[in-house]
GROMACS .gro file of C-alpha atoms in nm:
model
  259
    1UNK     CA    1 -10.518   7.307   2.668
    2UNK     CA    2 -10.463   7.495   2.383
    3UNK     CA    3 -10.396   7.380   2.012
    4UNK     CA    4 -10.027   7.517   2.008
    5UNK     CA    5  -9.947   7.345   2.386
    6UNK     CA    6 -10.074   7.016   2.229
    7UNK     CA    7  -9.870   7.040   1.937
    8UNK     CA    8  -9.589   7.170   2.135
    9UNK     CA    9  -9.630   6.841   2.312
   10UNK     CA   10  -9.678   6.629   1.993
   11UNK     CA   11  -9.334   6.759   1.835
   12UNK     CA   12  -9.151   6.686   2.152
   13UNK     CA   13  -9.285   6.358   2.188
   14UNK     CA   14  -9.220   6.288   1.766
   15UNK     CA   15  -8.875   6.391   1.824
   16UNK     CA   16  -8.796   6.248   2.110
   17UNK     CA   17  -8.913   5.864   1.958
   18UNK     CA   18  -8.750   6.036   1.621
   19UNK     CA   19  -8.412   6.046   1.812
   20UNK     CA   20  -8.492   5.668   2.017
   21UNK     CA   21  -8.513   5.511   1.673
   22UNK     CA   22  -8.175   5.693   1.575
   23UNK     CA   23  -8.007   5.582   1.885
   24UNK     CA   24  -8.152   5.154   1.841
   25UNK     CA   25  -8.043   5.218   1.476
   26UNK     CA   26  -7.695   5.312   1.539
   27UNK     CA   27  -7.675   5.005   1.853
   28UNK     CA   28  -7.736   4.807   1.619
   29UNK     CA   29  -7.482   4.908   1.374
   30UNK     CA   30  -7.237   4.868   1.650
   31UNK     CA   31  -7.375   4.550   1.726
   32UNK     CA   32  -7.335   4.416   1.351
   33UNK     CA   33  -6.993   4.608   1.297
   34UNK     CA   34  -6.847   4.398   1.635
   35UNK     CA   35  -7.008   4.078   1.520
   36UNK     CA   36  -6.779   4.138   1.156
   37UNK     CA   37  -6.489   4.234   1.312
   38UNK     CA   38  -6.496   3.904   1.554
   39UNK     CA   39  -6.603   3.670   1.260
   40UNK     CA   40  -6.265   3.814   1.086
   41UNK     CA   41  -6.080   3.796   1.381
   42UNK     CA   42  -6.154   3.357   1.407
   43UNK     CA   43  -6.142   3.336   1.053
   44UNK     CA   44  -5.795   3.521   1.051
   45UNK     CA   45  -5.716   3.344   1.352
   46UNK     CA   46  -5.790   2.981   1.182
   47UNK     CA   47  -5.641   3.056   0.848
   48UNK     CA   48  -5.337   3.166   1.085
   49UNK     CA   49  -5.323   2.802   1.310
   50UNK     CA   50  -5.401   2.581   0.949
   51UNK     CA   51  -5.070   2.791   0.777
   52UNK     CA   52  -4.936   2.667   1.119
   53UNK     CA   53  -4.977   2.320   1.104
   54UNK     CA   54  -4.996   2.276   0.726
   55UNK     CA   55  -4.635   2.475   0.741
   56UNK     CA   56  -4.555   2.219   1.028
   57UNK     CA   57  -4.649   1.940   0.825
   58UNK     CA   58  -4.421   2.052   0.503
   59UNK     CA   59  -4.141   2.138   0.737
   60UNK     CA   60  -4.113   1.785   0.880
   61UNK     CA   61  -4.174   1.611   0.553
   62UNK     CA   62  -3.939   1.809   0.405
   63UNK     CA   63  -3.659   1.761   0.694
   64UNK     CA   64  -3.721   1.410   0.761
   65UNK     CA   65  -3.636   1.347   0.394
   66UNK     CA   66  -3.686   0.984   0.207
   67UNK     CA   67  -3.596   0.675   0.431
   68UNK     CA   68  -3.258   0.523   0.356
   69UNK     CA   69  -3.177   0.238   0.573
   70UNK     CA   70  -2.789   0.223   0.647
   71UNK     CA   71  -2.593  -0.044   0.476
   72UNK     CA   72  -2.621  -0.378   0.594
   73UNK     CA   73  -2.902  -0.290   0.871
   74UNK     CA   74  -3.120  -0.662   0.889
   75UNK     CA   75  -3.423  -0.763   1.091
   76UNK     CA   76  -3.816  -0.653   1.038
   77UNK     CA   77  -3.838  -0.312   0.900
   78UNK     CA   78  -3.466  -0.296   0.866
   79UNK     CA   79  -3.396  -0.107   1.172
   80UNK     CA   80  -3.136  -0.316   1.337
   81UNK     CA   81  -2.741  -0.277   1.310
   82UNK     CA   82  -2.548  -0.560   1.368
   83UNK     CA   83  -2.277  -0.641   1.466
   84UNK     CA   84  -2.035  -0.955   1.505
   85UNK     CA   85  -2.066  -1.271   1.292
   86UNK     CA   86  -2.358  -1.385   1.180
   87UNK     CA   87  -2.339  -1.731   1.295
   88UNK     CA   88  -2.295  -1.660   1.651
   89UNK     CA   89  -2.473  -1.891   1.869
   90UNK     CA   90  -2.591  -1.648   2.138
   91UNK     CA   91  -2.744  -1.285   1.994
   92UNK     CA   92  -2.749  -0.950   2.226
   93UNK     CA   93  -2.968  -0.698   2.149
   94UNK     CA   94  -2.976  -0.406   2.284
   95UNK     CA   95  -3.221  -0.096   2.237
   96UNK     CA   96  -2.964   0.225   2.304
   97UNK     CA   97  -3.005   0.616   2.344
   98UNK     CA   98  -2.701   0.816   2.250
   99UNK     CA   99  -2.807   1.039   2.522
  100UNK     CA  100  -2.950   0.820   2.783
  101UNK     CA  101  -2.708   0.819   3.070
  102UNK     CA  102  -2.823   0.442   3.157
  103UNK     CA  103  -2.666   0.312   2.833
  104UNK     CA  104  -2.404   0.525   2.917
  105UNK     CA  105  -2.354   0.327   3.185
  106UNK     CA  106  -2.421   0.021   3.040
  107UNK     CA  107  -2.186   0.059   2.820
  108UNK     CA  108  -1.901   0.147   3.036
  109UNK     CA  109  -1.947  -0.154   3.252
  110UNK     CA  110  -2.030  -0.425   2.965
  111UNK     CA  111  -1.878  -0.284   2.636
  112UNK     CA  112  -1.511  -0.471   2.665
  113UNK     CA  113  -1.684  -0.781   2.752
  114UNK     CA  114  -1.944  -0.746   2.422
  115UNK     CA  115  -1.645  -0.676   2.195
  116UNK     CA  116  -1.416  -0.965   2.326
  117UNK     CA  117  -1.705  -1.247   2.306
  118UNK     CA  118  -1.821  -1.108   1.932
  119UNK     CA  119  -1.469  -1.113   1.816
  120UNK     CA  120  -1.431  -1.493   1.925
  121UNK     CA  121  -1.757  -1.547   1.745
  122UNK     CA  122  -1.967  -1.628   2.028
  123UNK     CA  123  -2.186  -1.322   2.004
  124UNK     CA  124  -2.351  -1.140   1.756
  125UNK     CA  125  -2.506  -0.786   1.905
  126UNK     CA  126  -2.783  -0.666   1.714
  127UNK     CA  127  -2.818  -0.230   1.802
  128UNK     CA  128  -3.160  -0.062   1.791
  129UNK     CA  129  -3.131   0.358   1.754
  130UNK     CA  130  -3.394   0.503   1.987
  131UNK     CA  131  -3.453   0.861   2.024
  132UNK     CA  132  -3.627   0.901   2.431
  133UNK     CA  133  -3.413   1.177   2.584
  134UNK     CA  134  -3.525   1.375   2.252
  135UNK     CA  135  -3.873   1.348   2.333
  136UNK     CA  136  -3.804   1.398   2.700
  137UNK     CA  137  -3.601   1.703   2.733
  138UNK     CA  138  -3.642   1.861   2.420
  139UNK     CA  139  -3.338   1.864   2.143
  140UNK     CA  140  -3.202   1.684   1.845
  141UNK     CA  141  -2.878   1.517   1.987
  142UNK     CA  142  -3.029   1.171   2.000
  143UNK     CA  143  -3.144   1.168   1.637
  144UNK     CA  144  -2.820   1.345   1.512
  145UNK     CA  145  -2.644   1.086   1.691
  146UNK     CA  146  -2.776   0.788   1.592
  147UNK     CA  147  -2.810   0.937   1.218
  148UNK     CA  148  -2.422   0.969   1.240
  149UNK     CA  149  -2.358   0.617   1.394
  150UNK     CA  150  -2.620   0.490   1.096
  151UNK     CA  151  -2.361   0.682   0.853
  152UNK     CA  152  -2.057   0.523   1.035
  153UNK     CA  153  -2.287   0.183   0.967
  154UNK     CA  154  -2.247   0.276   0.562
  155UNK     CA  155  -1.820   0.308   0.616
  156UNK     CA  156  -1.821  -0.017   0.810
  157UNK     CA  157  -1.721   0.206   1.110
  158UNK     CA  158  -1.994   0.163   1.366
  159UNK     CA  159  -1.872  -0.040   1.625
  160UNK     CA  160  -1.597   0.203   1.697
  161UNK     CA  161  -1.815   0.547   1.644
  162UNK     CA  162  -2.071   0.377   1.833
  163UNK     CA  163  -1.815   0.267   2.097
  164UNK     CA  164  -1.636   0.691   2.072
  165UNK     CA  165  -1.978   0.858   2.107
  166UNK     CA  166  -2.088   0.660   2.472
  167UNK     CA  167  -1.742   0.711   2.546
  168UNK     CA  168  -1.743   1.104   2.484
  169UNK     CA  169  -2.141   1.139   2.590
  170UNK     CA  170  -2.255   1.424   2.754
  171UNK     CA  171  -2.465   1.513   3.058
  172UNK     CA  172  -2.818   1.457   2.961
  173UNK     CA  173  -2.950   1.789   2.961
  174UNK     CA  174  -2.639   1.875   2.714
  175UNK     CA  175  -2.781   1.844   2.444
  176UNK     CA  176  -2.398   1.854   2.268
  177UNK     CA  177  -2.505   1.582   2.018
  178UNK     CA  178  -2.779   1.845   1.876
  179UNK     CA  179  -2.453   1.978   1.720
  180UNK     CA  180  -2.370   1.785   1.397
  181UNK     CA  181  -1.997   1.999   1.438
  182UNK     CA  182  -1.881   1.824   1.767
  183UNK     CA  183  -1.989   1.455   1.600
  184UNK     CA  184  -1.767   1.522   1.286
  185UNK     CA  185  -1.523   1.609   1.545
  186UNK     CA  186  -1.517   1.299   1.732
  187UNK     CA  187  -1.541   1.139   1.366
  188UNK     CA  188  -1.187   1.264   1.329
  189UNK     CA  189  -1.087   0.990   1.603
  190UNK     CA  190  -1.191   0.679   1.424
  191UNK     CA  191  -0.917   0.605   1.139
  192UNK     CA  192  -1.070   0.617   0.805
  193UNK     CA  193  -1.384   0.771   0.905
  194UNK     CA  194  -1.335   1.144   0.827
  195UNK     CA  195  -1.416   1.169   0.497
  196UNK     CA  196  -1.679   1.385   0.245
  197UNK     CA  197  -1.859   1.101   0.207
  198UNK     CA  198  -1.964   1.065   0.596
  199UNK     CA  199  -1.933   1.427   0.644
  200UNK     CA  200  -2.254   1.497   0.372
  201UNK     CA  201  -2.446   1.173   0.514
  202UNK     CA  202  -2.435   1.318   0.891
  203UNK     CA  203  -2.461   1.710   0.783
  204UNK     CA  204  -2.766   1.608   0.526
  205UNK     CA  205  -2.929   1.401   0.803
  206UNK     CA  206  -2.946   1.108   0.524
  207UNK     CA  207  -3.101   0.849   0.806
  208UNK     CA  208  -3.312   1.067   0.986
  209UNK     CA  209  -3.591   0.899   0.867
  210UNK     CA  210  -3.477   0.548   0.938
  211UNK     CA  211  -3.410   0.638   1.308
  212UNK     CA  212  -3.752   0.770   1.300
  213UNK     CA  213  -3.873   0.463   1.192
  214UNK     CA  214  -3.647   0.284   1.454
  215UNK     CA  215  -3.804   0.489   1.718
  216UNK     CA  216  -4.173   0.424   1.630
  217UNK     CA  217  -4.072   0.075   1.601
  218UNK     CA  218  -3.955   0.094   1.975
  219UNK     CA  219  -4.279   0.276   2.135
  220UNK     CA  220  -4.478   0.003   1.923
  221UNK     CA  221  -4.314  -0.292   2.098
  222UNK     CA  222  -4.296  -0.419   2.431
  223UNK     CA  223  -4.026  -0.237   2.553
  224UNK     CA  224  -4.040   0.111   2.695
  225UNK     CA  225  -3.696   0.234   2.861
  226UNK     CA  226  -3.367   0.244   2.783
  227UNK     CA  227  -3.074   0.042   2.785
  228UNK     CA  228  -3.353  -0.289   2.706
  229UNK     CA  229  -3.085  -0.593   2.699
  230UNK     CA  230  -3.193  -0.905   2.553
  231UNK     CA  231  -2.984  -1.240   2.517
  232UNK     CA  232  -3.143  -1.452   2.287
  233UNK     CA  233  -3.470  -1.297   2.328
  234UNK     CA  234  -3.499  -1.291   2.744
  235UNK     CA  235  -3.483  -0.972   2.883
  236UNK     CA  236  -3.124  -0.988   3.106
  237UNK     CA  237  -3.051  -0.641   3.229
  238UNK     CA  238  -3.414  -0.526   3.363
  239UNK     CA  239  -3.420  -0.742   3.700
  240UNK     CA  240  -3.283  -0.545   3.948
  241UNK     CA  241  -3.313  -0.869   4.216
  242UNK     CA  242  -3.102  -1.045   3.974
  243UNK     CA  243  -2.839  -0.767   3.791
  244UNK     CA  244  -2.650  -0.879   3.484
  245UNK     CA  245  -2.263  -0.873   3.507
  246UNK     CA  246  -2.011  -0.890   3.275
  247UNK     CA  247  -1.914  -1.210   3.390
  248UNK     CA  248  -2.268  -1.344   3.408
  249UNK     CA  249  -2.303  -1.256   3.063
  250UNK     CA  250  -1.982  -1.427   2.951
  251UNK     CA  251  -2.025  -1.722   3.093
  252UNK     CA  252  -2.395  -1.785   2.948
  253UNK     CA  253  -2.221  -1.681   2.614
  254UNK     CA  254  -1.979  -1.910   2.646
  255UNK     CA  255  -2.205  -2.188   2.738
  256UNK     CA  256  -2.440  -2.130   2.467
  257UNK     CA  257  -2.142  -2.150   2.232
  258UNK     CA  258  -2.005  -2.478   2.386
  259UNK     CA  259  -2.404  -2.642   2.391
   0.00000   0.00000   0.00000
């Protein structure tokens, strides 16, 4: 073989390993520039979900607002509203959901009954705000609701906004309580309760925060669905082999009362 065939061959095989090393040199450029870009990506990504959440965080702090307990609410952690004198031998208490179509119910069938035996002093009813449909189907009528009965609570008004909103309550995938306009609407039907002061409490949300409170207070005890009816601490309205009447309930009022 001659000396220019060899180096012939020696060039080709320099430049072909020459042009390899180019080719594993720019792979790996690739390689590096993908590995960046991904590494920003998730970093992007993260900063993106912590704004998220951190933005979540602020948002409900800065909704839920400070805790202010509605006048004259009693009992452990002051979520209770009650109603009826004080004194009364026998005590109802009843864990309610402005949107719950079983305290709906509840209410239609027992609520004349309730008022009657309070107003002769035989019962006191003491009301705990829950929020379940809320959490259930989504929405914001059960809090705005039972924000606006809490701000009825402050006017001495409950019992008869209370009373007007089961009254006027919606299916309970309408969520028409999620609209603070319609519950200053029905407002306008309780004498006296109309007014700027009640209008800023349910429009501000002023007891969010204490039916929030009310709520956790709820999924913390015992007690898991809505309407939960006690009389004097026994559970009265859950046995279904045994259903509470109206008349059932007045007469162990009324014995309670005479005893």
């Amino acid at each position: 073989m001659s000396q220019k065939n060899s180096e012939g061959k020696r060039s080709a095989r320099e430049r072909l390993q020459e042009q390899r090393l180019k080719e594993e040199s720019r792979t790996k450029r690739k390689r590096t520039l993908i590995a960046a870009v991904v590494v920003v990506a998730v970093l992007g990504a993260g900063a993106g979900i912590a704004a998220l959440v951190a933005g979540g965080k602020d948002d409900k702090k800065k909704t839920a607002g400070p805790l202010v307990a509605p006048q004259g609410a009693t009992g452990k952690d002051t979520v209770t509203i009650p109603v009826g004198k004080p004194d009364a031998k026998s005590t109802l208490t009843i864990y309610e959901d402005f949107r719950c179509p079983g305290c709906g119910q509840f209410e239609l069938g027992f609520r004349d009954t309730i008022r009657d035996l309070e107003a002769k002093g035989q019962l006191k009813t003491d009301y705990h705000l829950v929020t379940l449909i809320d959490g259930n189907l989504r929405g914001s009528g059960s809090l705005n609701a039972a924000n606006a009965a809490a701000c009825a609570q402050d006017a001495g008004k409950f019992a008869a906004y209370h009373d007007l909103l089961f009254k006027n309550q919606p299916q309970e995938t309408d969520d028409a309580f999620g609209k603070k306009s319609r519950l200053l609407e029905l407002a306008g039907q309780v004498p006296g309760l109309d007014t700027p002061a009640f209008r800023k409490c349910v429009e501000d949300g002023t007891h969010d925060s204490w039916v929030k409170k009310s709520q956790d207070a709820f999924s913390k005890s015992a007690y898991h669905a809505t309407p939960t009816v006690l009389l004097n601490g026994k559970d009265v309205y859950g046995d279904q082999s045994n259903p509470l009447t109206p008349d059932k309930l007045r007469q162990m009022v009324t014995a309670k009362a005479k005893g």
